[in-house]
GROMACS .gro file of C-alpha atoms in nm:
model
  320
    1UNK     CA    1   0.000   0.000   0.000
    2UNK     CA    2   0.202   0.378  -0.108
    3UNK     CA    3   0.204   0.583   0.205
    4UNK     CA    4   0.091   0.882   0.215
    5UNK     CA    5   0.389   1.105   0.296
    6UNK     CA    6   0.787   0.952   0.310
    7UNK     CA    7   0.960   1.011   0.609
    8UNK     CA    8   1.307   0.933   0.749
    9UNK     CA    9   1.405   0.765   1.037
   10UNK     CA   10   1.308   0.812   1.383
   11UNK     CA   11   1.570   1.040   1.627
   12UNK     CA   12   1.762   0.888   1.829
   13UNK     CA   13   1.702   1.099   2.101
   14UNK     CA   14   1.304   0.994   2.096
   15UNK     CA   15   1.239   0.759   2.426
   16UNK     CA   16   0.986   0.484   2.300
   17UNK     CA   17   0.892   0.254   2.590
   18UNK     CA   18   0.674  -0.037   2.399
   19UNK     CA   19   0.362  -0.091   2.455
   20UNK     CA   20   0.259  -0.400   2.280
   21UNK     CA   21   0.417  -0.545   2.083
   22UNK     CA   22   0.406  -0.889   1.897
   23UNK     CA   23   0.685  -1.184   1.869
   24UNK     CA   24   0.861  -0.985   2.069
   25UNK     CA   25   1.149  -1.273   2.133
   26UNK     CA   26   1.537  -1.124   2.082
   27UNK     CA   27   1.878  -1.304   2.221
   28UNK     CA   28   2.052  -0.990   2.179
   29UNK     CA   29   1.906  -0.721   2.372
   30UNK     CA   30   1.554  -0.597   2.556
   31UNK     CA   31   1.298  -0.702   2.324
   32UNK     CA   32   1.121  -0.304   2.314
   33UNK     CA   33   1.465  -0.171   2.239
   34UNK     CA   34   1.550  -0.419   1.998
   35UNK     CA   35   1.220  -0.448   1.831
   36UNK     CA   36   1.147  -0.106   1.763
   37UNK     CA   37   1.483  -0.016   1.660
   38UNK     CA   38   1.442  -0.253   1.345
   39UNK     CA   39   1.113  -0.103   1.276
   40UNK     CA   40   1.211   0.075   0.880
   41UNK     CA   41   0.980   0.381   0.829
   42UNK     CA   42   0.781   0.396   0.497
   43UNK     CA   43   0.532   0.713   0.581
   44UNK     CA   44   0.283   0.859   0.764
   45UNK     CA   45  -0.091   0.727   0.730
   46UNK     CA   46  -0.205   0.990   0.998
   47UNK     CA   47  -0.054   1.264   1.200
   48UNK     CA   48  -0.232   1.459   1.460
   49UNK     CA   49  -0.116   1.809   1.648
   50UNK     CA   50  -0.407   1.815   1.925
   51UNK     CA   51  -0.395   1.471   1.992
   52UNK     CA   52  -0.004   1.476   2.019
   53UNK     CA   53   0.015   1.158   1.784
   54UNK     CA   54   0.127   0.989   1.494
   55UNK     CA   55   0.028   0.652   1.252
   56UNK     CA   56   0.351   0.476   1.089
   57UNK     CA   57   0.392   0.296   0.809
   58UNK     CA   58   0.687   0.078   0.730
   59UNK     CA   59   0.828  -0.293   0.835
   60UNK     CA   60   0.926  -0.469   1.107
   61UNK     CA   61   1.173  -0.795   1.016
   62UNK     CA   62   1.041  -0.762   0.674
   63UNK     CA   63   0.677  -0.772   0.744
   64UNK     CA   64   0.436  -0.544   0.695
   65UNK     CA   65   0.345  -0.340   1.050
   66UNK     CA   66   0.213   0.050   1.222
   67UNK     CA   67   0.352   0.185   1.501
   68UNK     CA   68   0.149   0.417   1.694
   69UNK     CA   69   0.339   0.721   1.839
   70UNK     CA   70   0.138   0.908   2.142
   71UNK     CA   71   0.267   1.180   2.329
   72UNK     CA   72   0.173   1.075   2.727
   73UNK     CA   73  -0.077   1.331   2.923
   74UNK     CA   74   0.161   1.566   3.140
   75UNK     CA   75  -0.002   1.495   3.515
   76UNK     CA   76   0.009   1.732   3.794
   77UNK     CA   77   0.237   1.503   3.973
   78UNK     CA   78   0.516   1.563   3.709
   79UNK     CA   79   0.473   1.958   3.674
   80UNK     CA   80   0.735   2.060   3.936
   81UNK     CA   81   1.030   1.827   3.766
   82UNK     CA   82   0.896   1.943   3.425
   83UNK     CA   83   0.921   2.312   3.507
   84UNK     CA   84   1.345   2.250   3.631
   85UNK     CA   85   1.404   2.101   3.261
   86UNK     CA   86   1.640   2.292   3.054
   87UNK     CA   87   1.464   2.583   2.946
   88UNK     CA   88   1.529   2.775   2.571
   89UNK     CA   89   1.288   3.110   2.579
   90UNK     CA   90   1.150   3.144   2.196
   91UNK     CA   91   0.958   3.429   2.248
   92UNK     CA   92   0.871   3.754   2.484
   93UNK     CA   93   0.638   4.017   2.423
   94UNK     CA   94   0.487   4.217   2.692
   95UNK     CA   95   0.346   3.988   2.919
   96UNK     CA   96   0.355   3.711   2.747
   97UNK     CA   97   0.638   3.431   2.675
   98UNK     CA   98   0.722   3.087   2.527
   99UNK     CA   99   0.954   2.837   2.633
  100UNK     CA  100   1.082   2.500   2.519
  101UNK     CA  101   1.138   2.275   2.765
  102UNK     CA  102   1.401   2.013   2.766
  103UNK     CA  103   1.269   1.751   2.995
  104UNK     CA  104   1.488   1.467   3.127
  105UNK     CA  105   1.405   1.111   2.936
  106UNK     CA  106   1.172   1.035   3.199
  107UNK     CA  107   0.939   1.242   3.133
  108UNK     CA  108   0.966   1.230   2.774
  109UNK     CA  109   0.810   0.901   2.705
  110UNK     CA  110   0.627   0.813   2.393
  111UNK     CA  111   0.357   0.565   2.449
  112UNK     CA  112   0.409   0.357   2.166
  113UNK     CA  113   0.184   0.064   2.021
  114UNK     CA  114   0.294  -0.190   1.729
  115UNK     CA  115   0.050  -0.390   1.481
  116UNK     CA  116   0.284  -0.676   1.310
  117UNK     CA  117   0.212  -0.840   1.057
  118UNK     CA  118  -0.038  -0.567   0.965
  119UNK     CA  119  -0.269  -0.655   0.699
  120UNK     CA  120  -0.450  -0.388   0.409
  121UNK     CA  121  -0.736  -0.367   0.628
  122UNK     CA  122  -0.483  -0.212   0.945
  123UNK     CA  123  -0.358   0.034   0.657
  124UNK     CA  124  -0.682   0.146   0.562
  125UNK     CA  125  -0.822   0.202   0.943
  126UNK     CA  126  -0.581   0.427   1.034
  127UNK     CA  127  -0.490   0.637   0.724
  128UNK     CA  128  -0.677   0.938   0.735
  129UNK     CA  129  -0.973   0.956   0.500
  130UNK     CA  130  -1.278   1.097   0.462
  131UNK     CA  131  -1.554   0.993   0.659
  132UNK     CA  132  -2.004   0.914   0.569
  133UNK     CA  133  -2.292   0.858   0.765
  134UNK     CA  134  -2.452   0.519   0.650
  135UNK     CA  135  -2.814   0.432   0.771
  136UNK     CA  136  -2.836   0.039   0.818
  137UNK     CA  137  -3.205  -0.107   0.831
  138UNK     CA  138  -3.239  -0.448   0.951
  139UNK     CA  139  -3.217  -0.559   0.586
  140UNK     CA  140  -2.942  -0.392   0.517
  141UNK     CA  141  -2.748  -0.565   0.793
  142UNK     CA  142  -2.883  -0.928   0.677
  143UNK     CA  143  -2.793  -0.832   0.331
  144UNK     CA  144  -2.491  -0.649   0.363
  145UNK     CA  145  -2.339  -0.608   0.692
  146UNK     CA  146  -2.339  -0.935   0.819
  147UNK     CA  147  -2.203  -1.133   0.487
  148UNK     CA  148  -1.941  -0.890   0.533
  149UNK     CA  149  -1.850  -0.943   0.913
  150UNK     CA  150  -1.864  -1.318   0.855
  151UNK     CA  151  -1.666  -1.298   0.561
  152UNK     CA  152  -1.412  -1.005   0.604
  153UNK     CA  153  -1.399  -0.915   0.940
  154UNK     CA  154  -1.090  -0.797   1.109
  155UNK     CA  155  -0.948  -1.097   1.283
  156UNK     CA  156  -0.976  -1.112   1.614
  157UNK     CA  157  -0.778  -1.424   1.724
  158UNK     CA  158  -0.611  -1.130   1.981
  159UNK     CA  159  -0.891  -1.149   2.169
  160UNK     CA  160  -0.944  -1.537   2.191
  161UNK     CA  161  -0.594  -1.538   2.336
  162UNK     CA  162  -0.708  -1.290   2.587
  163UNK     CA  163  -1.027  -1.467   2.703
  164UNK     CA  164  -0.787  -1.805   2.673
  165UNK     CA  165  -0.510  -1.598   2.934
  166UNK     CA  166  -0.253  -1.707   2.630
  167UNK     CA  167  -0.221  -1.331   2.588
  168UNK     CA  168  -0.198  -1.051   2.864
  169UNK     CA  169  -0.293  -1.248   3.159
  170UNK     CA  170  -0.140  -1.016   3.367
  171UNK     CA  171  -0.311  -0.745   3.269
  172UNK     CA  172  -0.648  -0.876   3.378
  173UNK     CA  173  -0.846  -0.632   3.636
  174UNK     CA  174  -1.130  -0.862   3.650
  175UNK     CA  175  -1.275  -1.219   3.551
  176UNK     CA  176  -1.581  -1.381   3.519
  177UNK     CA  177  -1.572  -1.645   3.376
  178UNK     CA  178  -1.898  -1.754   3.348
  179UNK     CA  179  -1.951  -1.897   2.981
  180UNK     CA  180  -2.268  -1.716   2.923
  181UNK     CA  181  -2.261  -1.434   3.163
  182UNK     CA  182  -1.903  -1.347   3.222
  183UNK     CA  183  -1.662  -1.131   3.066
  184UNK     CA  184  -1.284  -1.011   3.125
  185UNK     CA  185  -1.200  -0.651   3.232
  186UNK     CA  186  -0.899  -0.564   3.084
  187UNK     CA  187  -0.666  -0.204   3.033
  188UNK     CA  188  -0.756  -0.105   2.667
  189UNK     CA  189  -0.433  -0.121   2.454
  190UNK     CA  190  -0.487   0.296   2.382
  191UNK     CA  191  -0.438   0.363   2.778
  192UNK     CA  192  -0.043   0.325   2.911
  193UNK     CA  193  -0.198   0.274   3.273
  194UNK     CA  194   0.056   0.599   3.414
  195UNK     CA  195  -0.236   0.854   3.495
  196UNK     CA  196  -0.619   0.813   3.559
  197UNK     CA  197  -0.672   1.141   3.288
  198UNK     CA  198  -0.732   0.916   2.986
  199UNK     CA  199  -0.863   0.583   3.165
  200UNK     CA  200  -0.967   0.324   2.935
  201UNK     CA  201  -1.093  -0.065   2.976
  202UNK     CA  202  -1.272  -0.271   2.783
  203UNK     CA  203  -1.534  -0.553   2.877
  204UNK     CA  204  -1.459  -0.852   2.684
  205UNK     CA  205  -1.752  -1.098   2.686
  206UNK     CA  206  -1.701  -1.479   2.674
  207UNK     CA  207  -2.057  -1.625   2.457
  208UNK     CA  208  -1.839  -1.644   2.113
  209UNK     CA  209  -2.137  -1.555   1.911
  210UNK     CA  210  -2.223  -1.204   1.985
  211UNK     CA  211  -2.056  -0.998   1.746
  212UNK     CA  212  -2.189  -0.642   1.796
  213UNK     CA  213  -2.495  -0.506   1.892
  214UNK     CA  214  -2.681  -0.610   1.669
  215UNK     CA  215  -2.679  -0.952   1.807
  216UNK     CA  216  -2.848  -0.845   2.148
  217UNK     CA  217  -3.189  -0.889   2.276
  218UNK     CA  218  -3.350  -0.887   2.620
  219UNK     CA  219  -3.198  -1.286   2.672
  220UNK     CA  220  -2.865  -1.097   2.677
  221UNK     CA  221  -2.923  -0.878   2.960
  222UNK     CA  222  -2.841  -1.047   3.291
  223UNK     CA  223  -2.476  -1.054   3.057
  224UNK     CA  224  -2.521  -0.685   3.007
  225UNK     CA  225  -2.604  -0.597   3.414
  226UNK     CA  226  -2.354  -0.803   3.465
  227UNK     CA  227  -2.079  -0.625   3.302
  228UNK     CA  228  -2.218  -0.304   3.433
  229UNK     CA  229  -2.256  -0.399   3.804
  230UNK     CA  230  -1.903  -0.635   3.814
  231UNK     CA  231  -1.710  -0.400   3.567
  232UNK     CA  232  -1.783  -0.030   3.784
  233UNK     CA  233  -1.761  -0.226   4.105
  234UNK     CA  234  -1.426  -0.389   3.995
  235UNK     CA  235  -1.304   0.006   3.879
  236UNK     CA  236  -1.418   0.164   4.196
  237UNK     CA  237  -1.165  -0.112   4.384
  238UNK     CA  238  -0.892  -0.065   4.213
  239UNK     CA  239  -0.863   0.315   4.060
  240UNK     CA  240  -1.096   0.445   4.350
  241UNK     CA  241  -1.332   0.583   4.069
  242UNK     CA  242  -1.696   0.633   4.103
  243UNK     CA  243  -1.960   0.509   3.859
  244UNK     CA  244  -2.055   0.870   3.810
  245UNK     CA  245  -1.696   0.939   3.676
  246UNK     CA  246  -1.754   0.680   3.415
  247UNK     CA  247  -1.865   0.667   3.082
  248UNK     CA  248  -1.974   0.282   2.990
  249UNK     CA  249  -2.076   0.247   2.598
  250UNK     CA  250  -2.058   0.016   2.321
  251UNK     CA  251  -1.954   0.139   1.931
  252UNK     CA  252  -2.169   0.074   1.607
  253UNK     CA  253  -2.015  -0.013   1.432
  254UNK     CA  254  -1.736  -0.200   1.661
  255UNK     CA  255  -1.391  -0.152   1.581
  256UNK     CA  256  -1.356  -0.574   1.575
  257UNK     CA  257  -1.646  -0.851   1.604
  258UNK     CA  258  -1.632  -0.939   1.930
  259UNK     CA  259  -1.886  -0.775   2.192
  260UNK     CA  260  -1.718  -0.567   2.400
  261UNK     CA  261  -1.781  -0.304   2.622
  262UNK     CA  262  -1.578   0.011   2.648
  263UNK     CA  263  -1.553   0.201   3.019
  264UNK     CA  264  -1.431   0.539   2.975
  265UNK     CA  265  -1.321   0.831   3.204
  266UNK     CA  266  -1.586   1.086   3.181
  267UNK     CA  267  -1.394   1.394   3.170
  268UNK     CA  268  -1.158   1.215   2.831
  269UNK     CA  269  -1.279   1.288   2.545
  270UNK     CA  270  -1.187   1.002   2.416
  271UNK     CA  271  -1.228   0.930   2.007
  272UNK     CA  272  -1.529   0.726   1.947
  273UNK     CA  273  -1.753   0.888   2.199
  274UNK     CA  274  -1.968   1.114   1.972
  275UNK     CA  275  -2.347   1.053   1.876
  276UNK     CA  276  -2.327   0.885   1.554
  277UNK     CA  277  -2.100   0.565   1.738
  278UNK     CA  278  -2.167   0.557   2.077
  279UNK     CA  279  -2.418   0.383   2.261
  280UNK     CA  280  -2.487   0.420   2.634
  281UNK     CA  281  -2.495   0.104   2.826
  282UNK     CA  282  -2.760   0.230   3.068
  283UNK     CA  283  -2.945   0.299   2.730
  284UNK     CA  284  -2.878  -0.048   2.589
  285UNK     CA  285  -2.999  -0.209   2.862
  286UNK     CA  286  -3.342  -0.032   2.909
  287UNK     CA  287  -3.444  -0.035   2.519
  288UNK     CA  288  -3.384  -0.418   2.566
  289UNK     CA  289  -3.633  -0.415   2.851
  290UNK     CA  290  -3.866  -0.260   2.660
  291UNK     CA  291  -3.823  -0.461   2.316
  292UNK     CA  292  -3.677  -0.745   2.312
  293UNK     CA  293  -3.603  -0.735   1.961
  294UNK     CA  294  -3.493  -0.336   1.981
  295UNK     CA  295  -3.147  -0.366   1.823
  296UNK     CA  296  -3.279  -0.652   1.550
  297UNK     CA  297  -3.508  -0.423   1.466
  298UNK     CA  298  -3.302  -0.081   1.456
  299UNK     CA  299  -3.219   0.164   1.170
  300UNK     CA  300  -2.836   0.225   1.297
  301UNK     CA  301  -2.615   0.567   1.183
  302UNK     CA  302  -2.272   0.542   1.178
  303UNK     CA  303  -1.988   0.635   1.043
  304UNK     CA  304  -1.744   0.475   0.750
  305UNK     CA  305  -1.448   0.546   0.645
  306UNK     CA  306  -1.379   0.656   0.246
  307UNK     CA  307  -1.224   0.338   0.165
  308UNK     CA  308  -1.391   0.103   0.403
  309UNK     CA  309  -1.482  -0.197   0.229
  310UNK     CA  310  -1.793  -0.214   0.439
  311UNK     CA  311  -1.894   0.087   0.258
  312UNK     CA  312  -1.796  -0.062  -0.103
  313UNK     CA  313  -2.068  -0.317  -0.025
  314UNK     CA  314  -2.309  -0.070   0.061
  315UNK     CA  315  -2.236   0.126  -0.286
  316UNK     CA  316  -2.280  -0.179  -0.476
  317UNK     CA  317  -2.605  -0.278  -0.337
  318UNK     CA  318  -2.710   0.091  -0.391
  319UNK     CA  319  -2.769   0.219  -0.007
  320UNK     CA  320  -2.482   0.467  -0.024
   0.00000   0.00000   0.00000
C-alpha cells in the first residue's frame, strides 16, 4: 500500500517505551529496544497536532506493520520536575512568553503501540480519510453487513488469546468467567496505565457468538447488568473511581467482532464517543427491557471510512 507522505528515520534521542508489541522474542538485547529499533519507516498514514500523535507505516523484520506514536498526558504530579528542565525562551512580548522545555528522558516518554504483521485492512483504518454517515435497516445488515462481518472481518484471534489468558494475563483487572454471563475486564491497549486522565478498559464478553450489537436482545441482559454492576464495582476497587466518573458504551459499528464493552473516564474525550457511534450502556440495557427485539429491529447511523470496504458493499447494493 504507497504511504501517504515519506519520512526518514526516527531520532535517536526519541524515548519509546513499547507498549505491545508482537513476537517480541530477541537473544541480543531488551525485546522493546530491539524491536522497535528494526522497525524501517515507509510514511505517515495519519498525523495529529491536538492529539499529540502519529500513525507509521513501514516494516518490522520484513513484514508489513504500524507503530502508533502518542505523546503521554503531562499529570500534575510531574509539573514541578517538568518546570526544572532545561529551558530555551522562543519568544517575549509584553506579558507574554514561550519556552521550550528540555525535559529529562523520563518524562519524555512516547507511548508507543505496534500492529505486526499488519494486513491492508490495518492500513486502511488508520490512514486518514474521509468519513459518511450510512443508515443500516435491519435488511441492510442481513444483506450487507453481516455477509461482510462473517466474511471479512478484522481478525480477532487477539482477543481469543485474551479470554484463553494465552495473551496478557497479567493485565487482567477482573474475571468472570462464566460462559454465558461473564466477561474479562482488561486495560484497553490505547491507555499506558501511568495517569487516571485518559482511563480506558474494555469488557470482553465470553458467549463467542455475539458480534456487535446487533446480536443483542432482552436474553442478553443479565450478561449486560452483569458487566455493568461487576465492571464499575471492579473500577471503583482498584482506581478508587466512582460510577458517576464513568462513561460505559458500546460502538456501532465495533472496531472488531467481538462484543465488547468500552468504560471510559468521563472527563476524556476520548475518540469514538460522539453521537453517531456511541451507545450508552444504561441505554442499551433499558431499550432491551422494553423490546426485546430493539437492536434486531433498529435503523443504525454510523460512520465509515472513504475506503472502508464495508462501505464498497453498501455502494454496490445501492444504499450509499
Amino acid at each position: 500500500m504507497a504511504a501517504s507522505q515519506k519520512v526518514g528515520e526516527l531520532s535517536p534521542q526519541t524515548v519509546i517505551r513499547l507498549e505491545t508489541l508482537q513476537n517480541p522474542e530477541n537473544e541480543d538485547g531488551p525485546p522493546a529496544k530491539k524491536s522497535v529499533s528494526h522497525f524501517k519507516v515507509e510514511g505517515i498514514l495519519r498525523e495529529s497536532a491536538r492529539e499529540k500523535s502519529i500513525f507509521v507505516q513501514g516494516k518490522l523484520d520484513e513484514q508489513e506493520a504500524i507503530i502508533i506514536l502518542e505523546k503521554t498526558p503531562i499529570t500534575q504530579a510531574v509539573v514541578p520536575e517538568l518546570l526544572l528542565s532545561t529551558q530555551v525562551l522562543e519568544m517575549k512580548n509584553d506579558i507574554y512568553s514561550t519556552y521550550h522545555l528540555q525535559p529529562p528522558p523520563n518524562l519524555n516518554e512516547i507511548k508507543t503501540t505496534v500492529i505486526c504483521p499488519a494486513t491492508e485492512k490495518h492500513f486502511k483504518k488508520y490512514l486518514r480519510q474521509e468519513v459518511f454517515l450510512i443508515e443500516e435497516t435491519e435488511d441492510d445488515y442481513q444483506s450487507i453487513t453481516r455477509p461482510y462481518i462473517i466474511t471479512k472481518g478484522l481478525s480477532v484471534e487477539w482477543v481469543n488469546n485474551i479470554l484463553e489468558k494465552k495473551s496478557e494475563a497479567d493485565r487482567i483487572i477482573f474475571d468472570d468467567p462464566d460462559p454465558q454471563f461473564g466477561f474479562i475486564l482488561i486495560p484497553d491497549f490505547k491507555w499506558d496505565q501511568k495517569q487516571m486522565d485518559n482511563l480506558h478498559l474494555i469488557a470482553i464478553v465470553y458467549p463467542p457468538d455475539l458480534k456487535s450489537l446487533r446480536d443483542l436482545t432482552s436474553y442478553h441482559l443479565p450478561l449486560l447488568i452483569n458487566i455493568r454492576e461487576k465492571g464499575l464495582k471492579a473500577i471503583a476497587k482498584r482506581y478508587n473511581i466512582p460510577a458517576s466518573k464513568l462513561r460505559v458504551l458500546l460502538h456501532y459499528q465495533p472496531s472488531y467482532y467481538h462484543l465488547h464493552v468500552h468504560f471510559i473516564l468521563l472527563d476524556y474525550d476520548a475518540p469514538g464517543c460522539g453521537a453517531e457511534r456511541a451507545h450508552l450502556l444504561s441505554d442499551v440495557i433499558q431499550n432491551l427491557q422494553i423490546n426485546s427485539n430493539y437492536y434486531r429491529k433498529h435503523t443504525f447511523t454510523f460512520p465509515l471510512l472513504a475506503n472502508d470496504a464495508l462501505l464498497s458493499k453498501f455502494k454496490e447494493a445501492g444504499r450509499f
